mmCIF file of C-alpha atoms and ligand atoms in Angstrom:
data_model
loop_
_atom_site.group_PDB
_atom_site.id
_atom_site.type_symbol
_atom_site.label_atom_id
_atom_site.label_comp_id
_atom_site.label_asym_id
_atom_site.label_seq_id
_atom_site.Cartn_x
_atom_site.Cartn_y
_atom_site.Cartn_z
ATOM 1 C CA UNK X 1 125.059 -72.792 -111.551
ATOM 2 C CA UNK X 2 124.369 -71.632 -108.269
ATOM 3 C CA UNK X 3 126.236 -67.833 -107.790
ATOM 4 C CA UNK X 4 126.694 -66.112 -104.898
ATOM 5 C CA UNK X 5 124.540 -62.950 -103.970
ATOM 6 C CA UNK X 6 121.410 -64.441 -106.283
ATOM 7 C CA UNK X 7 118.091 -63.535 -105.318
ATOM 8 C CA UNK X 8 115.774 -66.352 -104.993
ATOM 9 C CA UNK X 9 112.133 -66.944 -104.682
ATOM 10 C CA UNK X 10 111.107 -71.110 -105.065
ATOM 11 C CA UNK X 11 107.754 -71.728 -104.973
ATOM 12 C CA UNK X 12 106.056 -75.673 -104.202
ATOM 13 C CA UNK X 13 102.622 -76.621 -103.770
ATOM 14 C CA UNK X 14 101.215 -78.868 -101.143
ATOM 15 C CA UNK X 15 98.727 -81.590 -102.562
ATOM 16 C CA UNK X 16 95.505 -83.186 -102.055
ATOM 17 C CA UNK X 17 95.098 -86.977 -102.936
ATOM 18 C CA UNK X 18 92.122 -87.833 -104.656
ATOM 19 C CA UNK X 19 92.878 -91.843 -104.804
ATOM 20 C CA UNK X 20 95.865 -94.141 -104.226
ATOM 21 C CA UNK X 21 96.262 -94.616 -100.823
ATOM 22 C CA UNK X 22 99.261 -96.455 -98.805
ATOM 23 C CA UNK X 23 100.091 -97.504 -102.305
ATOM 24 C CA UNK X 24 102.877 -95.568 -103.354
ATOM 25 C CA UNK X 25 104.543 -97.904 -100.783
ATOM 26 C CA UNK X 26 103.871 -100.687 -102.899
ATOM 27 C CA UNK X 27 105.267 -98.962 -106.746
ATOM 28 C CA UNK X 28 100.958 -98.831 -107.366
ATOM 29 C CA UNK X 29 99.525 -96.084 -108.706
ATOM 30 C CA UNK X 30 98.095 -92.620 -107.589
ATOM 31 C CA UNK X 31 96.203 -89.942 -108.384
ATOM 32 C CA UNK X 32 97.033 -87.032 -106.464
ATOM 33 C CA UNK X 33 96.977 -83.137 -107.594
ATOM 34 C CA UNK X 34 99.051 -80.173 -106.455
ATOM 35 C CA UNK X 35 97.066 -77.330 -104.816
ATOM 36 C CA UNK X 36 96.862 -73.852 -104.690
ATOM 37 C CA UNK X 37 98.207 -73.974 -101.483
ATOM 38 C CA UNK X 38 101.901 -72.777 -101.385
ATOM 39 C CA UNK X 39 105.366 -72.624 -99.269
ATOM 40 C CA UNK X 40 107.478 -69.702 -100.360
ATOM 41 C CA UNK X 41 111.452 -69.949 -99.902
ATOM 42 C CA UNK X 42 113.002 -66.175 -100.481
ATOM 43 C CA UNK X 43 116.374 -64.948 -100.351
ATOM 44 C CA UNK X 44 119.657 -65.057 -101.072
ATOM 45 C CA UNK X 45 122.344 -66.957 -101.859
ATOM 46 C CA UNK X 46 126.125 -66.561 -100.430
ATOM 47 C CA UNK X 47 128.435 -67.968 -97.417
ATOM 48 C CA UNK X 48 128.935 -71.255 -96.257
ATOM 49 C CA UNK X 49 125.645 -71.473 -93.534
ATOM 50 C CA UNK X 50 121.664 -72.122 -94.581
ATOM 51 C CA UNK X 51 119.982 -69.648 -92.535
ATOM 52 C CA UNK X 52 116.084 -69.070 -92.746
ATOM 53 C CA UNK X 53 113.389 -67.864 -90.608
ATOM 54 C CA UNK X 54 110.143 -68.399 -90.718
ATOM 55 C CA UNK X 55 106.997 -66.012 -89.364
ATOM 56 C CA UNK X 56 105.522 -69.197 -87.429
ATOM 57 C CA UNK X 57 109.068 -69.063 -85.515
ATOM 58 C CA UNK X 58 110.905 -67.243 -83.613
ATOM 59 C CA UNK X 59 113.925 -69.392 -83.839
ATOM 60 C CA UNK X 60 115.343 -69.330 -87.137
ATOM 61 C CA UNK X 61 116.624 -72.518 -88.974
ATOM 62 C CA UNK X 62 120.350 -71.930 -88.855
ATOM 63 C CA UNK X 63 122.968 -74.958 -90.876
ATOM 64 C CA UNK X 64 126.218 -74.835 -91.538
ATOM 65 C CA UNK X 65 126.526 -76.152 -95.300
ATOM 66 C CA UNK X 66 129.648 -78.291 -94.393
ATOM 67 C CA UNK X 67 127.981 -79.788 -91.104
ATOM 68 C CA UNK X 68 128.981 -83.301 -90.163
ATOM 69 C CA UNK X 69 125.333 -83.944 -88.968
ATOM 70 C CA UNK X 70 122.860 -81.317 -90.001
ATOM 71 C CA UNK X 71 120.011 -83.263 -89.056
ATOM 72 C CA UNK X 72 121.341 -84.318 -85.368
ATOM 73 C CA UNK X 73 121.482 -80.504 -84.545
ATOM 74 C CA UNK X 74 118.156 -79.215 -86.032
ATOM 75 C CA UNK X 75 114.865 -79.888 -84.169
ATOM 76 C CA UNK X 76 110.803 -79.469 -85.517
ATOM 77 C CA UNK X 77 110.511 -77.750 -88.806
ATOM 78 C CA UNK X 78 115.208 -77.327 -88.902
ATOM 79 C CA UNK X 79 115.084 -81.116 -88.839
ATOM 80 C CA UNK X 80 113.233 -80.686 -92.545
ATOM 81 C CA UNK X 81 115.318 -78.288 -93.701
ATOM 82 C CA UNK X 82 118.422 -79.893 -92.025
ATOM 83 C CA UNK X 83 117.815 -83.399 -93.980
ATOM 84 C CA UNK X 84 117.560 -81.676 -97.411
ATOM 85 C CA UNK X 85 120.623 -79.878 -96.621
ATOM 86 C CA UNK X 86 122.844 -83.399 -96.165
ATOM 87 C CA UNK X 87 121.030 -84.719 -99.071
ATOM 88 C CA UNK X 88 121.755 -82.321 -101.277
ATOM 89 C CA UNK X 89 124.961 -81.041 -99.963
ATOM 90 C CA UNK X 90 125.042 -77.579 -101.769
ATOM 91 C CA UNK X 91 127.971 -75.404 -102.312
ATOM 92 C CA UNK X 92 126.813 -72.473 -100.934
ATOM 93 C CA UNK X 93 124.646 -70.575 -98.226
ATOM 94 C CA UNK X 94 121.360 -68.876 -98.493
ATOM 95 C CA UNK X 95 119.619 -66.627 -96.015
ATOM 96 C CA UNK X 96 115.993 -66.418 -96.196
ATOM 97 C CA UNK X 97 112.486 -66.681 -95.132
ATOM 98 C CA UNK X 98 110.093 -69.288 -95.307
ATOM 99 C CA UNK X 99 105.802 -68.821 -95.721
ATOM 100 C CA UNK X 100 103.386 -71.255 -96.020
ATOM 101 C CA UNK X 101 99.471 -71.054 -96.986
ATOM 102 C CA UNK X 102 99.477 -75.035 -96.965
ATOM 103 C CA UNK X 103 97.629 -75.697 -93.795
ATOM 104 C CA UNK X 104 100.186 -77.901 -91.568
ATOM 105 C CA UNK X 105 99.313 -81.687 -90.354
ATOM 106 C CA UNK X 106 96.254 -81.438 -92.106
ATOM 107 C CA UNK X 107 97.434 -84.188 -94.801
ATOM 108 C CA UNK X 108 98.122 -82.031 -97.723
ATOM 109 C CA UNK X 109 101.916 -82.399 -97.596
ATOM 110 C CA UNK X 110 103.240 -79.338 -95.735
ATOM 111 C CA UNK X 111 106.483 -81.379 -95.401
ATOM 112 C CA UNK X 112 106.360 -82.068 -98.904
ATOM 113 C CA UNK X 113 105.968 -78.537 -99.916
ATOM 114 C CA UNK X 114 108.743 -77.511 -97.713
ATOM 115 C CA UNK X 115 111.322 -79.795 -98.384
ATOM 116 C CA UNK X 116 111.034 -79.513 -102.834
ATOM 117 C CA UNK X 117 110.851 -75.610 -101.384
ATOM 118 C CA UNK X 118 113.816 -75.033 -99.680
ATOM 119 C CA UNK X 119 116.114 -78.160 -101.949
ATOM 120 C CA UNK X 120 115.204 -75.589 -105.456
ATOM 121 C CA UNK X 121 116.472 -72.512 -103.191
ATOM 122 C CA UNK X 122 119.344 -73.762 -102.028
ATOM 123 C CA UNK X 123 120.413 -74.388 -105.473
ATOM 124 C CA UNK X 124 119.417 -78.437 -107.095
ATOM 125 C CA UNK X 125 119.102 -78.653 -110.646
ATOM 126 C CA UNK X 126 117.680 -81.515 -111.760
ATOM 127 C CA UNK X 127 114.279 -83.234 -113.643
ATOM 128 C CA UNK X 128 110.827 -83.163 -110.759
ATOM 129 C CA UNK X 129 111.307 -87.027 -110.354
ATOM 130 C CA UNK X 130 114.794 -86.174 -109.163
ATOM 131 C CA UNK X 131 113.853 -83.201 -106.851
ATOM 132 C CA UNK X 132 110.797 -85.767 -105.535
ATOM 133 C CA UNK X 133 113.201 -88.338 -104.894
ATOM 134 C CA UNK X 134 115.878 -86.210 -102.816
ATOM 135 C CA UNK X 135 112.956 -84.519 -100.920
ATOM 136 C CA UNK X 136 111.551 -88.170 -100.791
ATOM 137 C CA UNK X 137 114.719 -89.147 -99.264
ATOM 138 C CA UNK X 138 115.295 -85.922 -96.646
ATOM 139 C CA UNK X 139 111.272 -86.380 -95.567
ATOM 140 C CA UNK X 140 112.463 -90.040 -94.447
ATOM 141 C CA UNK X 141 115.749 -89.040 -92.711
ATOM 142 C CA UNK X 142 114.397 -85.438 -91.036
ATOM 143 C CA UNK X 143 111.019 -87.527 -90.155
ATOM 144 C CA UNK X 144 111.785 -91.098 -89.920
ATOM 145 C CA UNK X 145 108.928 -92.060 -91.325
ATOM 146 C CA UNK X 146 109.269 -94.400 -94.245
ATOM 147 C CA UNK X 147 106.808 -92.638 -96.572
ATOM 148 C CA UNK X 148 106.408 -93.200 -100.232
ATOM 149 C CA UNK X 149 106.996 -90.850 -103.645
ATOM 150 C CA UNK X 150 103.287 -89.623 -103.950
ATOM 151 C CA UNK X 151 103.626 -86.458 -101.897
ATOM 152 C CA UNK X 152 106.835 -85.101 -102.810
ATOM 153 C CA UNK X 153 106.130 -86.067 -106.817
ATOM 154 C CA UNK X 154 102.766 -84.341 -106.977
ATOM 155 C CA UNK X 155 104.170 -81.009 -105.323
ATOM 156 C CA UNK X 156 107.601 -81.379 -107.577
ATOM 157 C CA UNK X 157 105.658 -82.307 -110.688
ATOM 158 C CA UNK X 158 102.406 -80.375 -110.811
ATOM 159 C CA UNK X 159 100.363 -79.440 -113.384
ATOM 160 C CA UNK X 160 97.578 -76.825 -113.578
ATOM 161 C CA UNK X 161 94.071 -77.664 -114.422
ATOM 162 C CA UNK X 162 95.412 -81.511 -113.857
ATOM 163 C CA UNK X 163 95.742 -84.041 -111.613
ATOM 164 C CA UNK X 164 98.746 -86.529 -111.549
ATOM 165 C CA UNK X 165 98.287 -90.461 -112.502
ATOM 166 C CA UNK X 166 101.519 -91.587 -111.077
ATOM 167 C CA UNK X 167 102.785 -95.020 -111.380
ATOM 168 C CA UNK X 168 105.119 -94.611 -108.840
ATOM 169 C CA UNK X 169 107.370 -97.843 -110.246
ATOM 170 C CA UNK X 170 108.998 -95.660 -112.470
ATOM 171 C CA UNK X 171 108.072 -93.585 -111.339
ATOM 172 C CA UNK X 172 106.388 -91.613 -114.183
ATOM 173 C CA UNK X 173 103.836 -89.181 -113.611
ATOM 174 C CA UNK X 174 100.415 -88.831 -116.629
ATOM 175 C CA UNK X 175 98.871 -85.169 -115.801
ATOM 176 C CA UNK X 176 94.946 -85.742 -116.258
ATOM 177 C CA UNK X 177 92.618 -83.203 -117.345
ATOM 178 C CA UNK X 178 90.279 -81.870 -114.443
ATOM 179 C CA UNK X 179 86.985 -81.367 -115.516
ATOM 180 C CA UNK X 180 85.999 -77.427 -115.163
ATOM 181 C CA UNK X 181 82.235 -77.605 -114.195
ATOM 182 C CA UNK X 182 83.708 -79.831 -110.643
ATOM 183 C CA UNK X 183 84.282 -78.725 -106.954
ATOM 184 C CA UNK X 184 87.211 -80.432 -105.196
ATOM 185 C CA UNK X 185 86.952 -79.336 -101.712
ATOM 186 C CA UNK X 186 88.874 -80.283 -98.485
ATOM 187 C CA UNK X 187 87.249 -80.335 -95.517
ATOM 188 C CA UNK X 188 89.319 -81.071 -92.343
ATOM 189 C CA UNK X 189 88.015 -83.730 -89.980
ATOM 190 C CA UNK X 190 89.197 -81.435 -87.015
ATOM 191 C CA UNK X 191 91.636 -84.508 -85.474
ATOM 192 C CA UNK X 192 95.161 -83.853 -84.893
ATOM 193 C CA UNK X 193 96.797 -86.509 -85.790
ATOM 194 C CA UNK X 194 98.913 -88.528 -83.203
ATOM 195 C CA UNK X 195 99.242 -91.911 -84.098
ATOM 196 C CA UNK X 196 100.092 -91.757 -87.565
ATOM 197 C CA UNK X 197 103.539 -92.602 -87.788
ATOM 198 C CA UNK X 198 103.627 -95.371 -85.881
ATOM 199 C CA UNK X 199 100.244 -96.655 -87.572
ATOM 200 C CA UNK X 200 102.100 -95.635 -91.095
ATOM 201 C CA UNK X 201 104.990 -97.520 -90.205
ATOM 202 C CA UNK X 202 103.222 -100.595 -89.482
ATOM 203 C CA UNK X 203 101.179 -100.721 -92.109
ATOM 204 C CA UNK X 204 104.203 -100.309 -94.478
ATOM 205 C CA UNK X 205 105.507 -103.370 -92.871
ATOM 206 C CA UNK X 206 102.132 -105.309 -93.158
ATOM 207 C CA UNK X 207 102.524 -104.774 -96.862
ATOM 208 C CA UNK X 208 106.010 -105.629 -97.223
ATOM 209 C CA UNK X 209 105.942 -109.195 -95.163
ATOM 210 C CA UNK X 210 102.941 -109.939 -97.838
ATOM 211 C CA UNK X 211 105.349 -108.977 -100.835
ATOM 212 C CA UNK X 212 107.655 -111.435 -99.650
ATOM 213 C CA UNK X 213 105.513 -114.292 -100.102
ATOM 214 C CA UNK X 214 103.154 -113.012 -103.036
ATOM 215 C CA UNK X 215 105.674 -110.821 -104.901
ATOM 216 C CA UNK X 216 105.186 -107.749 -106.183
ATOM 217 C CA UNK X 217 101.700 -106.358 -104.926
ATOM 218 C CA UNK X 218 101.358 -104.293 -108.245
ATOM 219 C CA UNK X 219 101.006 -107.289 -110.161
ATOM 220 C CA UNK X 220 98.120 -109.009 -107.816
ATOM 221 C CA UNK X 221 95.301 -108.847 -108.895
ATOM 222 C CA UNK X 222 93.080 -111.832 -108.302
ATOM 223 C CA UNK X 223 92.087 -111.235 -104.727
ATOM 224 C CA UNK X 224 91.863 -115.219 -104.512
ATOM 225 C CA UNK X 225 95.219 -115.186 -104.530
ATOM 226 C CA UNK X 226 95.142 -113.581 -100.948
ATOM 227 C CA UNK X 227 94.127 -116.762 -99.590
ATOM 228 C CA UNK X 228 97.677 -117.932 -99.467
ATOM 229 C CA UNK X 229 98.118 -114.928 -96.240
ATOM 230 C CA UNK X 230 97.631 -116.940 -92.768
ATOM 231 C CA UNK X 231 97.284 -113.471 -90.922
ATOM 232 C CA UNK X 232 93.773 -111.761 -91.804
ATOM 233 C CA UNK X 233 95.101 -108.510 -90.836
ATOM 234 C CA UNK X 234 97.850 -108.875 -93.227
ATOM 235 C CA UNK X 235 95.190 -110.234 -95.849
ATOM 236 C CA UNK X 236 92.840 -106.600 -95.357
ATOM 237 C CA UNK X 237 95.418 -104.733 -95.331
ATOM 238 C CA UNK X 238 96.776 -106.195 -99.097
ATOM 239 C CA UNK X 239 92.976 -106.160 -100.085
ATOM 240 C CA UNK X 240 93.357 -102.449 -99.926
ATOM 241 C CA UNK X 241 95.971 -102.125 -102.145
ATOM 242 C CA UNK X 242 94.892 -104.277 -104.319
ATOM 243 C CA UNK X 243 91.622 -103.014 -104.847
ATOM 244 C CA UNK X 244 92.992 -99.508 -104.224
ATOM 245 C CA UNK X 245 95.592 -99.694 -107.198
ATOM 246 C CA UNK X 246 92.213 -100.895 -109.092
ATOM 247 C CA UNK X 247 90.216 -97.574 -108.361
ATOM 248 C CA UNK X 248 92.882 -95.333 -109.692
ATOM 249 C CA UNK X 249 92.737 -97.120 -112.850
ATOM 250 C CA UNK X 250 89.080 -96.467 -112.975
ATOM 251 C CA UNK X 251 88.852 -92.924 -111.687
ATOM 252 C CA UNK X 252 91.204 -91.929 -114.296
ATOM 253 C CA UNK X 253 88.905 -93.456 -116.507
ATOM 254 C CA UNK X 254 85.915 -91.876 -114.835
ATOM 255 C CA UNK X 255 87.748 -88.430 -115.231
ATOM 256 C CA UNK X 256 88.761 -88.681 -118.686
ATOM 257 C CA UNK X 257 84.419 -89.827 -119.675
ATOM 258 C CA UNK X 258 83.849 -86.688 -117.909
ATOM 259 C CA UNK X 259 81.896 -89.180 -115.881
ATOM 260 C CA UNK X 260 81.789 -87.892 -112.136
ATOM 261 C CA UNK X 261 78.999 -89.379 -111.034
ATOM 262 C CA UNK X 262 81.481 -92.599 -111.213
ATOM 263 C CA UNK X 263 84.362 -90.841 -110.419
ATOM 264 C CA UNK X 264 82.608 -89.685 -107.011
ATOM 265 C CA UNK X 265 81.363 -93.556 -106.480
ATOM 266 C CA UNK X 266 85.107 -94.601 -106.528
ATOM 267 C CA UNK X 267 85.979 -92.386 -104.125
ATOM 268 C CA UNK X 268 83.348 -93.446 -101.482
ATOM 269 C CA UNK X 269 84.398 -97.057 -102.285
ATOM 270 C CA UNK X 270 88.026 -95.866 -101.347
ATOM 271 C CA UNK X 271 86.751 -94.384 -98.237
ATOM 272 C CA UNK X 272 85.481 -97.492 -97.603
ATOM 273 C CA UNK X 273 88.324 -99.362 -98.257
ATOM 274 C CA UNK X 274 90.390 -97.042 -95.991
ATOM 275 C CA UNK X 275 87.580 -97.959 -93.063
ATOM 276 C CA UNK X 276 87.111 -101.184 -93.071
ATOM 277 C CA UNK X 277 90.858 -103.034 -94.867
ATOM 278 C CA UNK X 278 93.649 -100.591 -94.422
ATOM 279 C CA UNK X 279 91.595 -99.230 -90.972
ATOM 280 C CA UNK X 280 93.218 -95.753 -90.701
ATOM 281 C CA UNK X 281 90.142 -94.085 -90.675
ATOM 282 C CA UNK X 282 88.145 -93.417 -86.967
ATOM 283 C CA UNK X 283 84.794 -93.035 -86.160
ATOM 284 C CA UNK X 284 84.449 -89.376 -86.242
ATOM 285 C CA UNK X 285 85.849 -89.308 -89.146
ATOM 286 C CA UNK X 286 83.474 -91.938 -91.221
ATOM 287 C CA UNK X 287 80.647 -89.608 -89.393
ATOM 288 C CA UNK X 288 81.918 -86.720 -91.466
ATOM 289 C CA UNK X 289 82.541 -88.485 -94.313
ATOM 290 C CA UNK X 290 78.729 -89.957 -94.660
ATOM 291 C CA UNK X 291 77.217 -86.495 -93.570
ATOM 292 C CA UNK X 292 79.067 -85.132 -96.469
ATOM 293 C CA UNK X 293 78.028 -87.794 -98.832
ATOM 294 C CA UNK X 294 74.705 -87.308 -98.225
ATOM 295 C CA UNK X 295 74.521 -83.716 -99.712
ATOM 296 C CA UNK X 296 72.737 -83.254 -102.391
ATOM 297 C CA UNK X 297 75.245 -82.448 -105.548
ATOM 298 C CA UNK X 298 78.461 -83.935 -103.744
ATOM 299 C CA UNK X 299 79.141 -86.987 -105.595
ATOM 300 C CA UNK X 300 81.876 -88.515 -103.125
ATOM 301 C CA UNK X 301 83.946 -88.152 -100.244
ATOM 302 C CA UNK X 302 87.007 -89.915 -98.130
ATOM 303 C CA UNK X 303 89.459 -89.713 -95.894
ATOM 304 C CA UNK X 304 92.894 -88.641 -97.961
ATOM 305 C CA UNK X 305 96.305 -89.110 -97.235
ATOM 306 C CA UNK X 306 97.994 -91.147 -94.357
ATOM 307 C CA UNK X 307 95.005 -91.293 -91.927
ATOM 308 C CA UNK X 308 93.750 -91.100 -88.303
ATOM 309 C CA UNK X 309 93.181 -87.726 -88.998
ATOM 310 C CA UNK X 310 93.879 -84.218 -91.576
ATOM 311 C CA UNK X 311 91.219 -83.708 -94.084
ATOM 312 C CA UNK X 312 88.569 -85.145 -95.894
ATOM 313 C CA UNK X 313 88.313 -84.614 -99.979
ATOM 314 C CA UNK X 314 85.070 -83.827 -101.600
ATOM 315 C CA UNK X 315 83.961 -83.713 -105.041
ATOM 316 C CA UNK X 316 81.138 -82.025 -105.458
ATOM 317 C CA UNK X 317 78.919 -79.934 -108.027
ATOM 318 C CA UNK X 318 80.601 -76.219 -107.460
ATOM 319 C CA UNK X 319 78.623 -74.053 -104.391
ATOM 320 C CA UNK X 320 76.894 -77.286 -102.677
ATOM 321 C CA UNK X 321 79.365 -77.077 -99.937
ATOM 322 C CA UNK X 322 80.302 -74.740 -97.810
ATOM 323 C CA UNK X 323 82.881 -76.243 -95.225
ATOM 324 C CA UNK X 324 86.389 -76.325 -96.060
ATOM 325 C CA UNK X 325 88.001 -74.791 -98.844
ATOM 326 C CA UNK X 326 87.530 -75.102 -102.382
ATOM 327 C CA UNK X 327 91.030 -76.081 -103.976
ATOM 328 C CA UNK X 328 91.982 -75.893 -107.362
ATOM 329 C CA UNK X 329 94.866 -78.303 -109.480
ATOM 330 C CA UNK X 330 98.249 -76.550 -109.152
ATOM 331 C CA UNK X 331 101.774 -76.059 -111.094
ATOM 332 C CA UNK X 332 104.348 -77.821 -109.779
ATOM 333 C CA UNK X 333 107.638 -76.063 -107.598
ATOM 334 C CA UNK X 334 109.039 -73.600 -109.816
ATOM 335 C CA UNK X 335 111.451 -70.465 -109.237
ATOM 336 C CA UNK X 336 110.269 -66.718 -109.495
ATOM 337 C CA UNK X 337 111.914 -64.612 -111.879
HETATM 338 C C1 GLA K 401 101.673 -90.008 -96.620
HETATM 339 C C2 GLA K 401 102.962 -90.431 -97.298
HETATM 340 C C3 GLA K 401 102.711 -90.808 -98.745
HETATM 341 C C4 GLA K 401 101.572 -91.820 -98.868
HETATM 342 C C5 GLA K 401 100.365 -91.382 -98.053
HETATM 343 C C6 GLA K 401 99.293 -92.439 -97.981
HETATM 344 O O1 GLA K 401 101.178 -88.831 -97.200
HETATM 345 O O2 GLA K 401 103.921 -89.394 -97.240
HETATM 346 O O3 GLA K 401 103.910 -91.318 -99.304
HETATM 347 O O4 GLA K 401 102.007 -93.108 -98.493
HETATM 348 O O5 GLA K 401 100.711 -91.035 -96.724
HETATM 349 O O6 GLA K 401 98.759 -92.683 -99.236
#
């Protein structure tokens, strides 16, 4: 029940990836973990208008909760805000602020965090695969980019000390045990990212012309069976996924040996993957990535989340690296109090 005059404090994590790239698109299977990286949604709840400001704005947010078109009237962050607000419709205000520790474009699901953020604040009750899949659904319509589960599920669905095997079919979501004496750093690669969504878009539709004719990509696993493909663009780009859905499978299996010697060589073989099949990785970027690698005690390194830019995630023995930050597996969004 949401009442009028309730104080409110919601609380959702951004996330790094660790493997399972571009193949939430698919129903494959990730392996992302929530962070302790945070957006903060406080206020309170009354009248008929969503109204929130936030410390990196001077504009605040402002939405009537009856609009026609929230989303047509909202621009940058509003748009976000404005998209959960027509899909979830709620039957009363709020006036708030917003705060954020999750760095922004840096590929650990700022948008992510904000949208599960603000939909719990302004009042939806419901299970973290149903919170995922209206924030899912308002990052698509606020953004228009056509993104997959993975983000919004790993910051709705969290679990501390964990990360997430998702098979995003379902989707249902596995929380695996981190291992304590491990470093999981992010290191930004220090590129804005500009072509991303464009790039993203097209490499969703890469995927899905190759569904037509193979059928589900989940369920292909003999890369021989690629052959059939006439465009060898088309053919890398399902190599990834198929190989990527793979790597999951055995990182998970890696984590759960305790074995992160292996778990680290997956990761550089996803890096790889990224490079050279799914090519959303640039130069400067690979640089990084092999400098990295070849520290002593860090036992792998790639690119994570949609590309062409963000961070880099590292696994590493703990004080072997000192770039980036060290981040540590997260609960999921939650209210305070
Ligand atoms: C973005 C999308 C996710 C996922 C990743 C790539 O973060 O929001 O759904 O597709 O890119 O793995």
């Amino acid at each position: 029940m949401t009442e009028s005059g309730q104080r409110v404090r919601a609380v959702a994590p951004g996330r790094v990836n660790l493997i399972g790239e571009y193949t939430d698109l698919v129903d494959g299977l990730v392996l992302p973990m929530a962070i302790d990286r945070v957006t903060t949604v406080d206020g309170v709840r009354g009248g008929g208008v969503i109204e929130l400001r936030s410390s990196a704005d001077p504009d605040p947010v402002m939405v009537p909760i009856d609009a026609d078109d929230p989303i047509g009237q909202a621009s940058g962050w509003g748009r976000l805000v404005a998209a959960v607000v027509a899909e979830l419709q709620p039957s009363i205000g709020f006036r708030g602020t917003v705060s954020s520790t999750v760095p922004i474009g840096m590929g650990l699901s700022s948008s992510a965090a904000l949208t599960v953020a603000v939909a719990l604040a302004f009042g939806f009750e419901g299970t973290p695969p149903e919170l995922a899949a209206l924030a899912r659904r308002a990052e698509q319509r606020g953004t228009g980019v056509p993104c997959g589960i993975m983000d919004q599920l790993a910051s709705a669905a969290g679990v501390a000390g964990h990360a997430l095997l998702i098979d995003c079919a379902g989707p249902s979501v596995e929380p695996v045990p981190m291992p304590g004496e491990v470093e999981i750093r992010v290191i930004p690669t220090g590129v804005v990212r500009q072509v991303a969504q464009s790039a993203y878009g097209e490499r969703k539709a890469a995927l899905d012309r190759a569904a037509e004719v193979l059928g589900p990509l989940r369920f292909v696993e003999d890369p021989d069976r690629l052959e059939v493909l006439d465009d060898p663009v088309v053919r890398r780009r399902v190599r990834h996924v198929v190989t990527e859905n793979l790597r999951v499978v055995e990182a998970t299996d890696a984590l759960r040996a305790g074995d992160i010697a292996r778990f680290g060589a997956v990761l550089d073989d996803g890096h790889r993957s990224l490079r050279d099949d799914l090519e959303v990785s640039l130069p400067v970027i690979d640089a990084l990535v092999e400098r990295l690698e070849s520290v002593p005690g860090v036992h792998g390194v790639r690119l994570t989340g949609a590309g062409f830019g963000g961070c880099v995630v590292a696994v590493a023995d703990p004080g072997v690296l000192d770039e980036g930050w060290r981040v540590e597996p997260s609960a999921g969004a939650h209210l305070v109090g």
